[in-house]
Amino acid sequence: MRRAFTIACLAAALILPMAAAQPPSRSPRTNYMTNCQGCHLPGGEGMYGKVPPMRGHLANFLTVPGGREFLIRVPGVANSTLNDSDLAALINWLVPAMGPDVPGGFVPYTSDEIHRLRRMRLQDVNTLRAALIEQMSADRRAAMLGAASR
C-alpha cells in the first residue's frame, strides 16, 4: 500500500507540471478577443493614427512578396504570448475573417513557420508596411491608402 502511494505521488509530481505548462488551447476567436482586440478593436477597424485596420485589408499583404512574412513579424504577433500552434490557428482564422477575399493558393500558416518568422524582429514596421503597400495592385493600394486617410 505504501509503495503504491509513493509511486502515485511520484507520477503526479512528474505529470502535473507538464499539464500546467501547456494550458488547453482556446478558439482563435477567443484568442483574438483576449490578445488583439484591445488595440485592433472588436471588428478589426484599428485606431486611426495609432493602430492600422485589419478589416478589409489583412489579406492584401498576402498578394505581395514579403507580405506573408510581415503579418507574423509585426510586434503584436511576434511578441505574442500565444504558442506557435495557437498563433498559427489565430492568423489562419484572421486572414479570411478580416478579408478582403483571400488570394487563391493561400497556404495556411504552420506552427513551424510561425516559430521561424516571429524570431525575425522588425526594426521599422511603418517603413516596411508602406513599401509592401506600394507593391500592391492599384485597387488594393488605393483601398489601403484610403483607410489610412480616414
CSV table of C-alpha atoms in Angstrom, one decimal:
chain,number,residue,atom,x,y,z
A,1,MET,CA,0.0,0.0,0.0
A,2,ARG,CA,2.8,2.4,1.0
A,3,ARG,CA,4.7,1.6,-2.2
A,4,ALA,CA,1.7,2.2,-4.4
A,5,PHE,CA,1.1,5.5,-2.7
A,6,THR,CA,4.7,6.5,-3.2
A,7,ILE,CA,4.6,5.6,-6.9
A,8,ALA,CA,1.3,7.5,-7.4
A,9,CYS,CA,2.8,10.6,-5.7
A,10,LEU,CA,5.9,10.4,-7.9
A,11,ALA,CA,3.8,10.0,-11.0
A,12,ALA,CA,1.7,13.0,-10.1
A,13,ALA,CA,4.8,15.1,-9.4
A,14,LEU,CA,6.1,14.4,-12.9
A,15,ILE,CA,2.8,14.7,-14.8
A,16,LEU,CA,1.2,17.8,-13.1
A,17,PRO,CA,3.9,20.3,-14.1
A,18,MET,CA,3.7,19.2,-17.7
A,19,ALA,CA,-0.1,19.6,-17.7
A,20,ALA,CA,0.2,23.0,-16.2
A,21,ALA,CA,2.9,24.1,-18.7
A,22,GLN,CA,0.5,23.5,-21.6
A,23,PRO,CA,-2.9,25.1,-21.0
A,24,PRO,CA,-5.7,23.9,-23.2
A,25,SER,CA,-5.9,25.8,-26.5
A,26,ARG,CA,-8.7,28.3,-26.9
A,27,SER,CA,-10.5,29.1,-30.1
A,28,PRO,CA,-8.9,31.6,-32.5
A,29,ARG,CA,-11.8,33.9,-31.9
A,30,THR,CA,-11.3,33.8,-28.2
A,31,ASN,CA,-7.6,34.4,-28.7
A,32,TYR,CA,-8.3,37.4,-30.8
A,33,MET,CA,-10.6,38.8,-28.2
A,34,THR,CA,-8.0,38.4,-25.4
A,35,ASN,CA,-4.9,39.2,-27.3
A,36,CYS,CA,-5.7,41.5,-30.2
A,37,GLN,CA,-8.9,43.4,-29.9
A,38,GLY,CA,-7.6,45.7,-27.2
A,39,CYS,CA,-5.7,47.6,-29.9
A,40,HIS,CA,-7.4,46.4,-33.2
A,41,LEU,CA,-10.9,46.7,-31.7
A,42,PRO,CA,-13.6,44.0,-31.9
A,43,GLY,CA,-14.2,44.4,-35.6
A,44,GLY,CA,-10.6,44.9,-36.6
A,45,GLU,CA,-11.0,48.5,-37.5
A,46,GLY,CA,-7.9,49.6,-35.6
A,47,MET,CA,-7.4,53.1,-34.1
A,48,TYR,CA,-6.8,55.9,-36.5
A,49,GLY,CA,-3.3,57.2,-36.4
A,50,LYS,CA,-2.2,54.5,-33.9
A,51,VAL,CA,-3.2,51.0,-35.0
A,52,PRO,CA,-3.8,50.1,-38.6
A,53,PRO,CA,-7.1,48.5,-39.5
A,54,MET,CA,-7.2,44.8,-40.3
A,55,ARG,CA,-10.8,44.7,-41.5
A,56,GLY,CA,-10.8,44.7,-45.3
A,57,HIS,CA,-7.0,44.9,-45.5
A,58,LEU,CA,-5.2,42.0,-43.9
A,59,ALA,CA,-5.3,39.6,-46.9
A,60,ASN,CA,-3.9,42.3,-49.2
A,61,PHE,CA,-0.5,41.7,-47.7
A,62,LEU,CA,-0.6,38.1,-49.0
A,63,THR,CA,-0.6,39.4,-52.5
A,64,VAL,CA,3.0,40.8,-52.4
A,65,PRO,CA,6.4,39.3,-51.8
A,66,GLY,CA,7.3,39.6,-48.1
A,67,GLY,CA,3.7,40.3,-47.1
A,68,ARG,CA,3.1,36.9,-45.7
A,69,GLU,CA,6.2,37.2,-43.5
A,70,PHE,CA,5.3,40.7,-42.5
A,71,LEU,CA,2.0,39.6,-40.9
A,72,ILE,CA,3.9,37.4,-38.5
A,73,ARG,CA,6.9,39.7,-37.9
A,74,VAL,CA,4.8,42.7,-36.7
A,75,PRO,CA,5.5,43.3,-33.0
A,76,GLY,CA,2.0,42.4,-31.7
A,77,VAL,CA,2.2,39.0,-33.4
A,78,ALA,CA,5.9,38.3,-33.0
A,79,ASN,CA,5.8,39.2,-29.3
A,80,SER,CA,2.5,37.4,-28.5
A,81,THR,CA,2.4,35.1,-25.5
A,82,LEU,CA,0.5,32.6,-27.6
A,83,ASN,CA,2.4,29.5,-28.5
A,84,ASP,CA,3.3,28.9,-32.2
A,85,SER,CA,0.4,26.5,-32.8
A,86,ASP,CA,-2.3,28.8,-31.3
A,87,LEU,CA,-0.8,31.7,-33.1
A,88,ALA,CA,-0.9,29.9,-36.5
A,89,ALA,CA,-4.6,29.0,-35.8
A,90,LEU,CA,-5.3,32.6,-34.9
A,91,ILE,CA,-3.7,34.1,-38.1
A,92,ASN,CA,-5.3,31.4,-40.3
A,93,TRP,CA,-8.7,32.4,-38.8
A,94,LEU,CA,-8.0,36.1,-39.1
A,95,VAL,CA,-7.0,36.2,-42.8
A,96,PRO,CA,-10.4,35.2,-44.1
A,97,ALA,CA,-12.3,36.8,-41.2
A,98,MET,CA,-10.8,40.2,-41.8
A,99,GLY,CA,-10.6,40.0,-45.6
A,100,PRO,CA,-10.7,41.1,-48.2
A,101,ASP,CA,-11.0,37.9,-50.2
A,102,VAL,CA,-8.2,35.5,-49.5
A,103,PRO,CA,-5.9,35.2,-52.6
A,104,GLY,CA,-6.1,32.0,-54.5
A,105,GLY,CA,-3.5,29.5,-53.5
A,106,PHE,CA,-3.3,30.7,-49.9
A,107,VAL,CA,-1.4,28.1,-47.8
A,108,PRO,CA,-2.3,28.2,-44.1
A,109,TYR,CA,0.5,29.1,-41.8
A,110,THR,CA,2.1,26.3,-39.8
A,111,SER,CA,3.4,26.4,-36.3
A,112,ASP,CA,6.9,25.8,-37.7
A,113,GLU,CA,6.6,28.8,-40.0
A,114,ILE,CA,5.3,30.9,-37.1
A,115,HIS,CA,8.2,29.7,-34.9
A,116,ARG,CA,10.8,30.8,-37.6
A,117,LEU,CA,9.2,34.1,-38.6
A,118,ARG,CA,8.4,35.5,-35.2
A,119,ARG,CA,12.0,35.5,-34.3
A,120,MET,CA,12.9,37.7,-37.2
A,121,ARG,CA,12.2,41.1,-35.5
A,122,LEU,CA,11.2,44.1,-37.5
A,123,GLN,CA,13.2,47.3,-36.9
A,124,ASP,CA,10.9,49.7,-38.8
A,125,VAL,CA,7.4,48.4,-39.1
A,126,ASN,CA,5.9,51.5,-40.7
A,127,THR,CA,8.6,51.7,-43.5
A,128,LEU,CA,8.2,48.1,-44.4
A,129,ARG,CA,4.4,48.3,-44.3
A,130,ALA,CA,4.5,51.3,-46.7
A,131,ALA,CA,6.9,49.5,-49.0
A,132,LEU,CA,4.6,46.5,-49.1
A,133,ILE,CA,1.5,48.7,-49.8
A,134,GLU,CA,3.4,50.3,-52.7
A,135,GLN,CA,3.9,46.8,-54.3
A,136,MET,CA,0.1,46.1,-54.2
A,137,SER,CA,-2.1,46.3,-57.2
A,138,ALA,CA,-3.6,49.8,-57.8
A,139,ASP,CA,-7.0,48.9,-56.4
A,140,ARG,CA,-5.6,47.2,-53.3
A,141,ARG,CA,-3.2,50.1,-52.8
A,142,ALA,CA,-6.0,52.6,-53.1
A,143,ALA,CA,-8.1,50.8,-50.5
A,144,MET,CA,-5.1,50.6,-48.1
A,145,LEU,CA,-4.2,54.3,-48.5
A,146,GLY,CA,-7.9,55.3,-48.3
A,147,ALA,CA,-8.1,53.6,-44.9
A,148,ALA,CA,-5.0,55.5,-43.7
A,149,SER,CA,-6.6,58.8,-44.5
A,150,ARG,CA,-9.9,58.2,-42.7
